[in-house]
C-alpha cells in the first residue's frame, strides 16, 4: 500500500509511506521530499530521504543540478559494441 501527501498550494509531493511484504513479513518505509526548485518550468525535489520502519539508518539524496531535455547524441543509446 502506498500513501502520498501533497502540498495544497504547490501540489508538490511532500511525503510517501509504503508497506510491502519482504521475506514473508510486512515492511514499511517513509520518504519525505523537499527543497523544491523550479527548472524548465517544473518543480523538482532536491532533497529526498528514505527511512525504513524500525531502522535508524536514513538514506539522504541531495540533488545538485537538474537539467530538462539536455541535448544528447543518439550514440549514447546505442548498444555496446
PDB file of N, CA and C in Angstrom:
ATOM      1  N   UNK A   1       0.843  -1.172   0.000  1.00  0.00           N
ATOM      2  CA  UNK A   1       0.000   0.000   0.000  1.00  0.00           C
ATOM      3  C   UNK A   1       0.891   1.239   0.000  1.00  0.00           C
ATOM      4  N   UNK A   2       0.491   2.234  -0.758  1.00  0.00           N
ATOM      5  CA  UNK A   2       1.241   3.483  -0.861  1.00  0.00           C
ATOM      6  C   UNK A   2       0.316   4.641  -0.511  1.00  0.00           C
ATOM      7  N   UNK A   3       0.780   5.522   0.359  1.00  0.00           N
ATOM      8  CA  UNK A   3       0.050   6.731   0.718  1.00  0.00           C
ATOM      9  C   UNK A   3       0.936   7.920   0.376  1.00  0.00           C
ATOM     10  N   UNK A   4       0.353   8.924  -0.285  1.00  0.00           N
ATOM     11  CA  UNK A   4       1.121  10.098  -0.688  1.00  0.00           C
ATOM     12  C   UNK A   4       0.510  11.355  -0.088  1.00  0.00           C
ATOM     13  N   UNK A   5       1.365  12.282   0.341  1.00  0.00           N
ATOM     14  CA  UNK A   5       0.941  13.580   0.864  1.00  0.00           C
ATOM     15  C   UNK A   5       1.392  14.645  -0.122  1.00  0.00           C
ATOM     16  N   UNK A   6       0.485  15.538  -0.486  1.00  0.00           N
ATOM     17  CA  UNK A   6       0.784  16.622  -1.417  1.00  0.00           C
ATOM     18  C   UNK A   6       0.612  17.959  -0.729  1.00  0.00           C
ATOM     19  N   UNK A   7       1.450  18.933  -1.078  1.00  0.00           N
ATOM     20  CA  UNK A   7       1.305  20.292  -0.598  1.00  0.00           C
ATOM     21  C   UNK A   7       0.095  20.911  -1.295  1.00  0.00           C
ATOM     22  N   UNK A   8      -0.792  21.521  -0.531  1.00  0.00           N
ATOM     23  CA  UNK A   8      -2.035  22.061  -1.080  1.00  0.00           C
ATOM     24  C   UNK A   8      -1.780  23.177  -2.084  1.00  0.00           C
ATOM     25  N   UNK A   9      -0.857  24.077  -1.786  1.00  0.00           N
ATOM     26  CA  UNK A   9      -0.613  25.221  -2.673  1.00  0.00           C
ATOM     27  C   UNK A   9       0.124  24.826  -3.950  1.00  0.00           C
ATOM     28  N   UNK A  10       1.188  24.058  -3.819  1.00  0.00           N
ATOM     29  CA  UNK A  10       2.030  23.755  -4.979  1.00  0.00           C
ATOM     30  C   UNK A  10       1.702  22.414  -5.633  1.00  0.00           C
ATOM     31  N   UNK A  11       0.942  21.583  -4.964  1.00  0.00           N
ATOM     32  CA  UNK A  11       0.654  20.187  -5.351  1.00  0.00           C
ATOM     33  C   UNK A  11       1.920  19.339  -5.450  1.00  0.00           C
ATOM     34  N   UNK A  12       3.009  19.790  -4.831  1.00  0.00           N
ATOM     35  CA  UNK A  12       4.254  19.023  -4.810  1.00  0.00           C
ATOM     36  C   UNK A  12       4.135  17.869  -3.827  1.00  0.00           C
ATOM     37  N   UNK A  13       4.792  16.765  -4.156  1.00  0.00           N
ATOM     38  CA  UNK A  13       4.819  15.611  -3.282  1.00  0.00           C
ATOM     39  C   UNK A  13       5.659  15.939  -2.050  1.00  0.00           C
ATOM     40  N   UNK A  14       5.078  15.806  -0.869  1.00  0.00           N
ATOM     41  CA  UNK A  14       5.776  16.133   0.372  1.00  0.00           C
ATOM     42  C   UNK A  14       6.330  14.880   1.041  1.00  0.00           C
ATOM     43  N   UNK A  15       5.548  13.786   0.984  1.00  0.00           N
ATOM     44  CA  UNK A  15       5.965  12.551   1.660  1.00  0.00           C
ATOM     45  C   UNK A  15       5.201  11.382   1.078  1.00  0.00           C
ATOM     46  N   UNK A  16       5.845  10.213   1.047  1.00  0.00           N
ATOM     47  CA  UNK A  16       5.154   8.977   0.729  1.00  0.00           C
ATOM     48  C   UNK A  16       5.471   7.969   1.822  1.00  0.00           C
ATOM     49  N   UNK A  17       4.518   7.111   2.092  1.00  0.00           N
ATOM     50  CA  UNK A  17       4.724   5.987   3.009  1.00  0.00           C
ATOM     51  C   UNK A  17       4.230   4.742   2.307  1.00  0.00           C
ATOM     52  N   UNK A  18       5.009   3.679   2.401  1.00  0.00           N
ATOM     53  CA  UNK A  18       4.652   2.439   1.717  1.00  0.00           C
ATOM     54  C   UNK A  18       4.858   1.251   2.647  1.00  0.00           C
ATOM     55  N   UNK A  19       4.025   0.252   2.488  1.00  0.00           N
ATOM     56  CA  UNK A  19       4.210  -1.022   3.178  1.00  0.00           C
ATOM     57  C   UNK A  19       4.199  -2.117   2.115  1.00  0.00           C
ATOM     58  N   UNK A  20       5.021  -3.139   2.338  1.00  0.00           N
ATOM     59  CA  UNK A  20       5.088  -4.257   1.405  1.00  0.00           C
ATOM     60  C   UNK A  20       5.569  -5.499   2.125  1.00  0.00           C
ATOM     61  N   UNK A  21       5.422  -6.638   1.475  1.00  0.00           N
ATOM     62  CA  UNK A  21       5.895  -7.907   2.016  1.00  0.00           C
ATOM     63  C   UNK A  21       7.367  -8.080   1.650  1.00  0.00           C
ATOM     64  N   UNK A  22       8.192  -8.339   2.647  1.00  0.00           N
ATOM     65  CA  UNK A  22       9.608  -8.618   2.426  1.00  0.00           C
ATOM     66  C   UNK A  22       9.953  -9.888   3.176  1.00  0.00           C
ATOM     67  N   UNK A  23      10.285 -10.931   2.445  1.00  0.00           N
ATOM     68  CA  UNK A  23      10.641 -12.225   3.038  1.00  0.00           C
ATOM     69  C   UNK A  23       9.593 -12.704   4.030  1.00  0.00           C
ATOM     70  N   UNK A  24       8.339 -12.549   3.651  1.00  0.00           N
ATOM     71  CA  UNK A  24       7.246 -13.078   4.463  1.00  0.00           C
ATOM     72  C   UNK A  24       6.736 -12.172   5.568  1.00  0.00           C
ATOM     73  N   UNK A  25       7.330 -10.996   5.778  1.00  0.00           N
ATOM     74  CA  UNK A  25       6.829 -10.083   6.811  1.00  0.00           C
ATOM     75  C   UNK A  25       6.615  -8.696   6.224  1.00  0.00           C
ATOM     76  N   UNK A  26       5.750  -7.930   6.862  1.00  0.00           N
ATOM     77  CA  UNK A  26       5.437  -6.584   6.392  1.00  0.00           C
ATOM     78  C   UNK A  26       6.582  -5.637   6.725  1.00  0.00           C
ATOM     79  N   UNK A  27       6.913  -4.783   5.777  1.00  0.00           N
ATOM     80  CA  UNK A  27       7.969  -3.796   5.965  1.00  0.00           C
ATOM     81  C   UNK A  27       7.447  -2.446   5.504  1.00  0.00           C
ATOM     82  N   UNK A  28       7.811  -1.409   6.224  1.00  0.00           N
ATOM     83  CA  UNK A  28       7.345  -0.079   5.872  1.00  0.00           C
ATOM     84  C   UNK A  28       8.498   0.867   5.597  1.00  0.00           C
ATOM     85  N   UNK A  29       8.229   1.865   4.776  1.00  0.00           N
ATOM     86  CA  UNK A  29       9.234   2.892   4.509  1.00  0.00           C
ATOM     87  C   UNK A  29       8.542   4.244   4.402  1.00  0.00           C
ATOM     88  N   UNK A  30       9.315   5.274   4.665  1.00  0.00           N
ATOM     89  CA  UNK A  30       8.815   6.644   4.633  1.00  0.00           C
ATOM     90  C   UNK A  30       9.785   7.476   3.822  1.00  0.00           C
ATOM     91  N   UNK A  31       9.268   8.284   2.886  1.00  0.00           N
ATOM     92  CA  UNK A  31      10.127   9.088   2.020  1.00  0.00           C
ATOM     93  C   UNK A  31       9.664  10.537   1.987  1.00  0.00           C
ATOM     94  N   UNK A  32      10.203  11.378   2.862  1.00  0.00           N
ATOM     95  CA  UNK A  32       9.894  12.798   2.746  1.00  0.00           C
ATOM     96  C   UNK A  32      10.693  13.434   1.612  1.00  0.00           C
ATOM     97  N   UNK A  33      10.093  14.376   0.914  1.00  0.00           N
ATOM     98  CA  UNK A  33      10.754  15.118  -0.162  1.00  0.00           C
ATOM     99  C   UNK A  33      10.676  16.598   0.148  1.00  0.00           C
ATOM    100  N   UNK A  34      11.660  17.349  -0.311  1.00  0.00           N
ATOM    101  CA  UNK A  34      11.625  18.780  -0.038  1.00  0.00           C
ATOM    102  C   UNK A  34      12.621  19.547  -0.884  1.00  0.00           C
ATOM    103  N   UNK A  35      12.822  20.791  -0.513  1.00  0.00           N
ATOM    104  CA  UNK A  35      13.713  21.710  -1.210  1.00  0.00           C
ATOM    105  C   UNK A  35      13.381  21.731  -2.700  1.00  0.00           C
ATOM    106  N   UNK A  36      12.103  21.983  -3.012  1.00  0.00           N
ATOM    107  CA  UNK A  36      11.669  22.030  -4.407  1.00  0.00           C
ATOM    108  C   UNK A  36      12.189  23.296  -5.074  1.00  0.00           C
ATOM    109  N   UNK A  37      12.705  23.131  -6.303  1.00  0.00           N
ATOM    110  CA  UNK A  37      13.179  24.262  -7.096  1.00  0.00           C
ATOM    111  C   UNK A  37      12.647  24.107  -8.518  1.00  0.00           C
ATOM    112  N   UNK A  38      12.334  25.237  -9.122  1.00  0.00           N
ATOM    113  CA  UNK A  38      11.778  25.225 -10.469  1.00  0.00           C
ATOM    114  C   UNK A  38      12.900  25.195 -11.503  1.00  0.00           C
ATOM    115  N   UNK A  39      12.832  24.227 -12.415  1.00  0.00           N
ATOM    116  CA  UNK A  39      13.776  24.099 -13.516  1.00  0.00           C
ATOM    117  C   UNK A  39      12.969  23.826 -14.778  1.00  0.00           C
ATOM    118  N   UNK A  40      13.134  24.645 -15.789  1.00  0.00           N
ATOM    119  CA  UNK A  40      12.392  24.454 -17.026  1.00  0.00           C
ATOM    120  C   UNK A  40      10.890  24.487 -16.821  1.00  0.00           C
ATOM    121  N   UNK A  41      10.432  25.266 -15.838  1.00  0.00           N
ATOM    122  CA  UNK A  41       9.007  25.391 -15.569  1.00  0.00           C
ATOM    123  C   UNK A  41       8.412  24.260 -14.742  1.00  0.00           C
ATOM    124  N   UNK A  42       9.245  23.328 -14.270  1.00  0.00           N
ATOM    125  CA  UNK A  42       8.780  22.174 -13.499  1.00  0.00           C
ATOM    126  C   UNK A  42       9.447  22.194 -12.128  1.00  0.00           C
ATOM    127  N   UNK A  43       8.678  21.893 -11.077  1.00  0.00           N
ATOM    128  CA  UNK A  43       9.249  21.796  -9.735  1.00  0.00           C
ATOM    129  C   UNK A  43       9.850  20.412  -9.526  1.00  0.00           C
ATOM    130  N   UNK A  44      11.112  20.382  -9.098  1.00  0.00           N
ATOM    131  CA  UNK A  44      11.800  19.133  -8.804  1.00  0.00           C
ATOM    132  C   UNK A  44      12.272  19.145  -7.358  1.00  0.00           C
ATOM    133  N   UNK A  45      12.126  18.015  -6.623  1.00  0.00           N
ATOM    134  CA  UNK A  45      12.685  17.967  -5.273  1.00  0.00           C
ATOM    135  C   UNK A  45      14.208  17.850  -5.352  1.00  0.00           C
ATOM    136  N   UNK A  46      14.889  18.580  -4.500  1.00  0.00           N
ATOM    137  CA  UNK A  46      16.342  18.489  -4.431  1.00  0.00           C
ATOM    138  C   UNK A  46      16.797  17.783  -3.154  1.00  0.00           C
ATOM    139  N   UNK A  47      15.829  17.286  -2.388  1.00  0.00           N
ATOM    140  CA  UNK A  47      16.126  16.517  -1.184  1.00  0.00           C
ATOM    141  C   UNK A  47      15.087  15.412  -1.034  1.00  0.00           C
ATOM    142  N   UNK A  48      15.555  14.177  -0.941  1.00  0.00           N
ATOM    143  CA  UNK A  48      14.682  13.025  -0.710  1.00  0.00           C
ATOM    144  C   UNK A  48      15.360  12.164   0.347  1.00  0.00           C
ATOM    145  N   UNK A  49      14.607  11.754   1.353  1.00  0.00           N
ATOM    146  CA  UNK A  49      15.128  10.858   2.384  1.00  0.00           C
ATOM    147  C   UNK A  49      14.307   9.575   2.382  1.00  0.00           C
ATOM    148  N   UNK A  50      14.982   8.453   2.636  1.00  0.00           N
ATOM    149  CA  UNK A  50      14.297   7.165   2.728  1.00  0.00           C
ATOM    150  C   UNK A  50      14.588   6.592   4.105  1.00  0.00           C
ATOM    151  N   UNK A  51      13.514   6.296   4.830  1.00  0.00           N
ATOM    152  CA  UNK A  51      13.642   5.733   6.178  1.00  0.00           C
ATOM    153  C   UNK A  51      12.844   4.439   6.234  1.00  0.00           C
ATOM    154  N   UNK A  52      13.490   3.364   6.637  1.00  0.00           N
ATOM    155  CA  UNK A  52      12.805   2.088   6.811  1.00  0.00           C
ATOM    156  C   UNK A  52      12.290   2.003   8.239  1.00  0.00           C
ATOM    157  N   UNK A  53      11.058   1.540   8.396  1.00  0.00           N
ATOM    158  CA  UNK A  53      10.450   1.432   9.729  1.00  0.00           C
ATOM    159  C   UNK A  53      11.295   0.527  10.629  1.00  0.00           C
ATOM    160  N   UNK A  54      11.544   0.994  11.832  1.00  0.00           N
ATOM    161  CA  UNK A  54      12.288   0.208  12.809  1.00  0.00           C
ATOM    162  C   UNK A  54      13.795   0.200  12.613  1.00  0.00           C
ATOM    163  N   UNK A  55      14.307   1.001  11.715  1.00  0.00           N
ATOM    164  CA  UNK A  55      15.752   1.050  11.470  1.00  0.00           C
ATOM    165  C   UNK A  55      16.253   2.484  11.636  1.00  0.00           C
ATOM    166  N   UNK A  56      17.430   2.642  12.237  1.00  0.00           N
ATOM    167  CA  UNK A  56      17.939   4.003  12.477  1.00  0.00           C
ATOM    168  C   UNK A  56      18.565   4.663  11.248  1.00  0.00           C
ATOM    169  N   UNK A  57      18.921   3.878  10.226  1.00  0.00           N
ATOM    170  CA  UNK A  57      19.601   4.434   9.059  1.00  0.00           C
ATOM    171  C   UNK A  57      18.650   5.300   8.223  1.00  0.00           C
ATOM    172  N   UNK A  58      19.220   6.330   7.626  1.00  0.00           N
ATOM    173  CA  UNK A  58      18.473   7.212   6.726  1.00  0.00           C
ATOM    174  C   UNK A  58      19.294   7.363   5.453  1.00  0.00           C
ATOM    175  N   UNK A  59      18.675   7.093   4.313  1.00  0.00           N
ATOM    176  CA  UNK A  59      19.314   7.344   3.031  1.00  0.00           C
ATOM    177  C   UNK A  59      18.888   8.731   2.596  1.00  0.00           C
ATOM    178  N   UNK A  60      19.842   9.626   2.437  1.00  0.00           N
ATOM    179  CA  UNK A  60      19.558  11.018   2.093  1.00  0.00           C
ATOM    180  C   UNK A  60      20.134  11.317   0.717  1.00  0.00           C
ATOM    181  N   UNK A  61      19.264  11.693  -0.221  1.00  0.00           N
ATOM    182  CA  UNK A  61      19.680  12.020  -1.582  1.00  0.00           C
ATOM    183  C   UNK A  61      19.530  13.520  -1.766  1.00  0.00           C
ATOM    184  N   UNK A  62      20.647  14.192  -2.071  1.00  0.00           N
ATOM    185  CA  UNK A  62      20.650  15.627  -2.302  1.00  0.00           C
ATOM    186  C   UNK A  62      21.010  15.856  -3.774  1.00  0.00           C
ATOM    187  N   UNK A  63      20.142  16.543  -4.494  1.00  0.00           N
ATOM    188  CA  UNK A  63      20.345  16.797  -5.920  1.00  0.00           C
ATOM    189  C   UNK A  63      20.984  18.168  -6.087  1.00  0.00           C
ATOM    190  N   UNK A  64      22.116  18.199  -6.777  1.00  0.00           N
ATOM    191  CA  UNK A  64      22.813  19.464  -7.025  1.00  0.00           C
ATOM    192  C   UNK A  64      22.262  20.200  -8.232  1.00  0.00           C
ATOM    193  N   UNK A  65      21.913  19.441  -9.274  1.00  0.00           N
ATOM    194  CA  UNK A  65      21.543  20.080 -10.532  1.00  0.00           C
ATOM    195  C   UNK A  65      20.525  19.219 -11.277  1.00  0.00           C
ATOM    196  N   UNK A  66      19.530  19.862 -11.869  1.00  0.00           N
ATOM    197  CA  UNK A  66      18.543  19.192 -12.708  1.00  0.00           C
ATOM    198  C   UNK A  66      18.587  19.854 -14.076  1.00  0.00           C
ATOM    199  N   UNK A  67      18.630  19.055 -15.125  1.00  0.00           N
ATOM    200  CA  UNK A  67      18.581  19.569 -16.489  1.00  0.00           C
ATOM    201  C   UNK A  67      17.336  18.992 -17.159  1.00  0.00           C
ATOM    202  N   UNK A  68      16.601  19.837 -17.830  1.00  0.00           N
ATOM    203  CA  UNK A  68      15.405  19.406 -18.536  1.00  0.00           C
ATOM    204  C   UNK A  68      15.713  19.367 -20.033  1.00  0.00           C
ATOM    205  N   UNK A  69      15.548  18.181 -20.622  1.00  0.00           N
ATOM    206  CA  UNK A  69      15.777  17.966 -22.050  1.00  0.00           C
ATOM    207  C   UNK A  69      17.131  18.483 -22.550  1.00  0.00           C
ATOM    208  N   UNK A  70      18.232  18.058 -21.915  1.00  0.00           N
ATOM    209  CA  UNK A  70      19.539  18.489 -22.425  1.00  0.00           C
ATOM    210  C   UNK A  70      19.825  17.822 -23.774  1.00  0.00           C
ATOM    211  N   UNK A  71      20.624  18.448 -24.620  1.00  0.00           N
ATOM    212  CA  UNK A  71      20.949  17.813 -25.903  1.00  0.00           C
ATOM    213  C   UNK A  71      21.780  16.543 -25.668  1.00  0.00           C
ATOM    214  N   UNK A  72      21.432  15.469 -26.371  1.00  0.00           N
ATOM    215  CA  UNK A  72      22.160  14.205 -26.250  1.00  0.00           C
ATOM    216  C   UNK A  72      22.340  13.581 -27.615  1.00  0.00           C
ATOM    217  N   UNK A  73      23.469  12.964 -27.799  1.00  0.00           N
ATOM    218  CA  UNK A  73      23.762  12.259 -29.040  1.00  0.00           C
ATOM    219  C   UNK A  73      23.014  10.925 -29.053  1.00  0.00           C
ATOM    220  N   UNK A  74      22.528  10.498 -30.219  1.00  0.00           N
ATOM    221  CA  UNK A  74      21.880   9.195 -30.349  1.00  0.00           C
ATOM    222  C   UNK A  74      22.835   8.060 -29.995  1.00  0.00           C
ATOM    223  N   UNK A  75      24.141   8.286 -30.159  1.00  0.00           N
ATOM    224  CA  UNK A  75      25.143   7.270 -29.866  1.00  0.00           C
ATOM    225  C   UNK A  75      25.113   6.858 -28.388  1.00  0.00           C
ATOM    226  N   UNK A  76      24.661   7.735 -27.541  1.00  0.00           N
ATOM    227  CA  UNK A  76      24.581   7.414 -26.114  1.00  0.00           C
ATOM    228  C   UNK A  76      23.643   6.242 -25.838  1.00  0.00           C
ATOM    229  N   UNK A  77      22.685   6.021 -26.716  1.00  0.00           N
ATOM    230  CA  UNK A  77      21.685   4.980 -26.505  1.00  0.00           C
ATOM    231  C   UNK A  77      21.934   3.733 -27.361  1.00  0.00           C
ATOM    232  N   UNK A  78      23.048   3.712 -28.062  1.00  0.00           N
ATOM    233  CA  UNK A  78      23.406   2.566 -28.898  1.00  0.00           C
ATOM    234  C   UNK A  78      23.857   1.419 -28.003  1.00  0.00           C
ATOM    235  N   UNK A  79      23.566   0.157 -28.405  1.00  0.00           N
ATOM    236  CA  UNK A  79      24.044  -0.987 -27.612  1.00  0.00           C
ATOM    237  C   UNK A  79      25.574  -1.031 -27.613  1.00  0.00           C
ATOM    238  N   UNK A  80      26.158  -1.582 -26.561  1.00  0.00           N
ATOM    239  CA  UNK A  80      27.614  -1.665 -26.505  1.00  0.00           C
ATOM    240  C   UNK A  80      28.159  -2.534 -27.643  1.00  0.00           C
ATOM    241  N   UNK A  81      29.341  -2.183 -28.087  1.00  0.00           N
ATOM    242  CA  UNK A  81      29.959  -2.934 -29.202  1.00  0.00           C
ATOM    243  C   UNK A  81      30.518  -4.244 -28.711  1.00  0.00           C
TER     244      UNK A  81
END
